Amino acid sequence: MASGESQTPVTLSDRELQIIDLVAAGLTNQEIAVKLEISKRTVDNHISNILTKTQTENRVALVRWALQWGKVCLNDVNCCPLPNQSD
């Protein structure tokens, strides 16, 4: 594992997980802001908090961390089926 990446589980809010998913999808902070209907400054703050919580230094390290901990699914990599909501 690259240095600086957290080796312990981290508690993230639903909004932070949503932002990680959008970062992993390749969106810029401005694009995330538009999609979530929040200000870019709010996205900047969320990303800063997420990087601190996950002990990652940048967006690439964050996506690596998210894949390692099963927080994102990219192109059917690291994916698991969701339970059927009708059950």
mmCIF file with all atom_site columns, C-alpha atoms in Angstrom:
data_model
loop_
_atom_site.group_PDB
_atom_site.id
_atom_site.type_symbol
_atom_site.label_atom_id
_atom_site.label_alt_id
_atom_site.label_comp_id
_atom_site.label_asym_id
_atom_site.label_entity_id
_atom_site.label_seq_id
_atom_site.pdbx_PDB_ins_code
_atom_site.Cartn_x
_atom_site.Cartn_y
_atom_site.Cartn_z
_atom_site.occupancy
_atom_site.B_iso_or_equiv
_atom_site.pdbx_formal_charge
_atom_site.auth_seq_id
_atom_site.auth_comp_id
_atom_site.auth_asym_id
_atom_site.auth_atom_id
_atom_site.pdbx_PDB_model_num
ATOM 1  C CA . MET A 1 1  ? 0.000   0.000  0.000   1.00 0.00 ? 1  MET A CA 1
ATOM 2  C CA . ALA A 1 2  ? 1.285   3.479  -0.810  1.00 0.00 ? 2  ALA A CA 1
ATOM 3  C CA . SER A 1 3  ? 2.404   5.544  2.120   1.00 0.00 ? 3  SER A CA 1
ATOM 4  C CA . GLY A 1 4  ? -0.166  7.988  3.410   1.00 0.00 ? 4  GLY A CA 1
ATOM 5  C CA . GLU A 1 5  ? -3.153  5.738  2.730   1.00 0.00 ? 5  GLU A CA 1
ATOM 6  C CA . SER A 1 6  ? -5.200  4.818  5.778   1.00 0.00 ? 6  SER A CA 1
ATOM 7  C CA . GLN A 1 7  ? -5.035  1.169  6.803   1.00 0.00 ? 7  GLN A CA 1
ATOM 8  C CA . THR A 1 8  ? -7.950  1.422  9.234   1.00 0.00 ? 8  THR A CA 1
ATOM 9  C CA . PRO A 1 9  ? -11.661 1.759  8.518   1.00 0.00 ? 9  PRO A CA 1
ATOM 10 C CA . VAL A 1 10 ? -12.935 5.330  8.356   1.00 0.00 ? 10 VAL A CA 1
ATOM 11 C CA . THR A 1 11 ? -16.433 6.611  9.096   1.00 0.00 ? 11 THR A CA 1
ATOM 12 C CA . LEU A 1 12 ? -17.759 8.774  6.269   1.00 0.00 ? 12 LEU A CA 1
ATOM 13 C CA . SER A 1 13 ? -21.124 10.474 5.892   1.00 0.00 ? 13 SER A CA 1
ATOM 14 C CA . ASP A 1 14 ? -23.513 9.548  3.094   1.00 0.00 ? 14 ASP A CA 1
ATOM 15 C CA . ARG A 1 15 ? -22.655 12.860 1.377   1.00 0.00 ? 15 ARG A CA 1
ATOM 16 C CA . GLU A 1 16 ? -18.923 12.153 1.621   1.00 0.00 ? 16 GLU A CA 1
ATOM 17 C CA . LEU A 1 17 ? -19.447 8.700  0.094   1.00 0.00 ? 17 LEU A CA 1
ATOM 18 C CA . GLN A 1 18 ? -21.511 10.289 -2.665  1.00 0.00 ? 18 GLN A CA 1
ATOM 19 C CA . ILE A 1 19 ? -18.707 12.736 -3.396  1.00 0.00 ? 19 ILE A CA 1
ATOM 20 C CA . ILE A 1 20 ? -16.088 9.962  -3.425  1.00 0.00 ? 20 ILE A CA 1
ATOM 21 C CA . ASP A 1 21 ? -18.212 8.097  -5.972  1.00 0.00 ? 21 ASP A CA 1
ATOM 22 C CA . LEU A 1 22 ? -18.343 11.193 -8.193  1.00 0.00 ? 22 LEU A CA 1
ATOM 23 C CA . VAL A 1 23 ? -14.590 11.801 -7.826  1.00 0.00 ? 23 VAL A CA 1
ATOM 24 C CA . ALA A 1 24 ? -14.012 8.173  -8.846  1.00 0.00 ? 24 ALA A CA 1
ATOM 25 C CA . ALA A 1 25 ? -16.252 8.758  -11.875 1.00 0.00 ? 25 ALA A CA 1
ATOM 26 C CA . GLY A 1 26 ? -13.857 11.514 -12.951 1.00 0.00 ? 26 GLY A CA 1
ATOM 27 C CA . LEU A 1 27 ? -15.952 14.591 -12.191 1.00 0.00 ? 27 LEU A CA 1
ATOM 28 C CA . THR A 1 28 ? -14.293 17.879 -11.276 1.00 0.00 ? 28 THR A CA 1
ATOM 29 C CA . ASN A 1 29 ? -15.283 19.725 -8.119  1.00 0.00 ? 29 ASN A CA 1
ATOM 30 C CA . GLN A 1 30 ? -17.340 22.147 -10.228 1.00 0.00 ? 30 GLN A CA 1
ATOM 31 C CA . GLU A 1 31 ? -19.134 19.272 -11.978 1.00 0.00 ? 31 GLU A CA 1
ATOM 32 C CA . ILE A 1 32 ? -19.834 17.628 -8.608  1.00 0.00 ? 32 ILE A CA 1
ATOM 33 C CA . ALA A 1 33 ? -21.241 20.916 -7.310  1.00 0.00 ? 33 ALA A CA 1
ATOM 34 C CA . VAL A 1 34 ? -23.615 21.227 -10.264 1.00 0.00 ? 34 VAL A CA 1
ATOM 35 C CA . LYS A 1 35 ? -24.715 17.594 -10.021 1.00 0.00 ? 35 LYS A CA 1
ATOM 36 C CA . LEU A 1 36 ? -25.415 17.821 -6.272  1.00 0.00 ? 36 LEU A CA 1
ATOM 37 C CA . GLU A 1 37 ? -26.792 21.353 -6.459  1.00 0.00 ? 37 GLU A CA 1
ATOM 38 C CA . ILE A 1 38 ? -24.316 22.685 -3.898  1.00 0.00 ? 38 ILE A CA 1
ATOM 39 C CA . SER A 1 39 ? -21.561 25.291 -4.162  1.00 0.00 ? 39 SER A CA 1
ATOM 40 C CA . LYS A 1 40 ? -18.091 24.417 -5.420  1.00 0.00 ? 40 LYS A CA 1
ATOM 41 C CA . ARG A 1 41 ? -16.732 25.741 -2.122  1.00 0.00 ? 41 ARG A CA 1
ATOM 42 C CA . THR A 1 42 ? -18.834 23.148 -0.260  1.00 0.00 ? 42 THR A CA 1
ATOM 43 C CA . VAL A 1 43 ? -17.449 20.406 -2.505  1.00 0.00 ? 43 VAL A CA 1
ATOM 44 C CA . ASP A 1 44 ? -13.913 21.731 -1.889  1.00 0.00 ? 44 ASP A CA 1
ATOM 45 C CA . ASN A 1 45 ? -14.533 21.518 1.866   1.00 0.00 ? 45 ASN A CA 1
ATOM 46 C CA . HIS A 1 46 ? -15.985 17.989 1.618   1.00 0.00 ? 46 HIS A CA 1
ATOM 47 C CA . ILE A 1 47 ? -12.990 16.803 -0.417  1.00 0.00 ? 47 ILE A CA 1
ATOM 48 C CA . SER A 1 48 ? -10.561 18.372 2.033   1.00 0.00 ? 48 SER A CA 1
ATOM 49 C CA . ASN A 1 49 ? -12.328 16.663 4.952   1.00 0.00 ? 49 ASN A CA 1
ATOM 50 C CA . ILE A 1 50 ? -12.420 13.335 3.097   1.00 0.00 ? 50 ILE A CA 1
ATOM 51 C CA . LEU A 1 51 ? -8.686  13.506 2.300   1.00 0.00 ? 51 LEU A CA 1
ATOM 52 C CA . THR A 1 52 ? -7.966  14.200 5.968   1.00 0.00 ? 52 THR A CA 1
ATOM 53 C CA . LYS A 1 53 ? -10.209 11.376 7.218   1.00 0.00 ? 53 LYS A CA 1
ATOM 54 C CA . THR A 1 54 ? -8.786  8.857  4.765   1.00 0.00 ? 54 THR A CA 1
ATOM 55 C CA . GLN A 1 55 ? -5.208  10.085 5.206   1.00 0.00 ? 55 GLN A CA 1
ATOM 56 C CA . THR A 1 56 ? -4.828  10.406 1.457   1.00 0.00 ? 56 THR A CA 1
ATOM 57 C CA . GLU A 1 57 ? -2.925  13.197 -0.265  1.00 0.00 ? 57 GLU A CA 1
ATOM 58 C CA . ASN A 1 58 ? -4.829  13.631 -3.529  1.00 0.00 ? 58 ASN A CA 1
ATOM 59 C CA . ARG A 1 59 ? -7.756  12.450 -5.650  1.00 0.00 ? 59 ARG A CA 1
ATOM 60 C CA . VAL A 1 60 ? -5.854  9.505  -7.146  1.00 0.00 ? 60 VAL A CA 1
ATOM 61 C CA . ALA A 1 61 ? -4.869  8.219  -3.703  1.00 0.00 ? 61 ALA A CA 1
ATOM 62 C CA . LEU A 1 62 ? -8.456  8.766  -2.560  1.00 0.00 ? 62 LEU A CA 1
ATOM 63 C CA . VAL A 1 63 ? -9.842  6.611  -5.388  1.00 0.00 ? 63 VAL A CA 1
ATOM 64 C CA . ARG A 1 64 ? -7.262  3.910  -4.604  1.00 0.00 ? 64 ARG A CA 1
ATOM 65 C CA . TRP A 1 65 ? -8.349  4.032  -0.952  1.00 0.00 ? 65 TRP A CA 1
ATOM 66 C CA . ALA A 1 66 ? -12.034 3.878  -1.935  1.00 0.00 ? 66 ALA A CA 1
ATOM 67 C CA . LEU A 1 67 ? -11.420 0.828  -4.125  1.00 0.00 ? 67 LEU A CA 1
ATOM 68 C CA . GLN A 1 68 ? -9.395  -0.880 -1.393  1.00 0.00 ? 68 GLN A CA 1
ATOM 69 C CA . TRP A 1 69 ? -12.155 -0.373 1.170   1.00 0.00 ? 69 TRP A CA 1
ATOM 70 C CA . GLY A 1 70 ? -15.027 -1.197 -1.206  1.00 0.00 ? 70 GLY A CA 1
ATOM 71 C CA . LYS A 1 71 ? -16.483 2.316  -1.180  1.00 0.00 ? 71 LYS A CA 1
ATOM 72 C CA . VAL A 1 72 ? -16.778 2.612  -4.977  1.00 0.00 ? 72 VAL A CA 1
ATOM 73 C CA . CYS A 1 73 ? -17.473 0.399  -7.967  1.00 0.00 ? 73 CYS A CA 1
ATOM 74 C CA . LEU A 1 74 ? -15.688 1.218  -11.230 1.00 0.00 ? 74 LEU A CA 1
ATOM 75 C CA . ASN A 1 75 ? -16.505 -0.561 -14.496 1.00 0.00 ? 75 ASN A CA 1
ATOM 76 C CA . ASP A 1 76 ? -17.686 -3.683 -12.672 1.00 0.00 ? 76 ASP A CA 1
ATOM 77 C CA . VAL A 1 77 ? -14.464 -3.781 -10.616 1.00 0.00 ? 77 VAL A CA 1
ATOM 78 C CA . ASN A 1 78 ? -14.903 -4.076 -6.864  1.00 0.00 ? 78 ASN A CA 1
ATOM 79 C CA . CYS A 1 79 ? -18.671 -4.430 -7.239  1.00 0.00 ? 79 CYS A CA 1
ATOM 80 C CA . CYS A 1 80 ? -21.101 -6.552 -5.354  1.00 0.00 ? 80 CYS A CA 1
ATOM 81 C CA . PRO A 1 81 ? -24.791 -7.018 -6.137  1.00 0.00 ? 81 PRO A CA 1
ATOM 82 C CA . LEU A 1 82 ? -27.214 -4.924 -4.140  1.00 0.00 ? 82 LEU A CA 1
ATOM 83 C CA . PRO A 1 83 ? -29.989 -6.712 -2.276  1.00 0.00 ? 83 PRO A CA 1
ATOM 84 C CA . ASN A 1 84 ? -33.324 -6.826 -4.056  1.00 0.00 ? 84 ASN A CA 1
ATOM 85 C CA . GLN A 1 85 ? -35.470 -4.075 -2.517  1.00 0.00 ? 85 GLN A CA 1
ATOM 86 C CA . SER A 1 86 ? -38.668 -6.050 -3.135  1.00 0.00 ? 86 SER A CA 1
ATOM 87 C CA . ASP A 1 87 ? -37.566 -8.761 -0.651  1.00 0.00 ? 87 ASP A CA 1
#
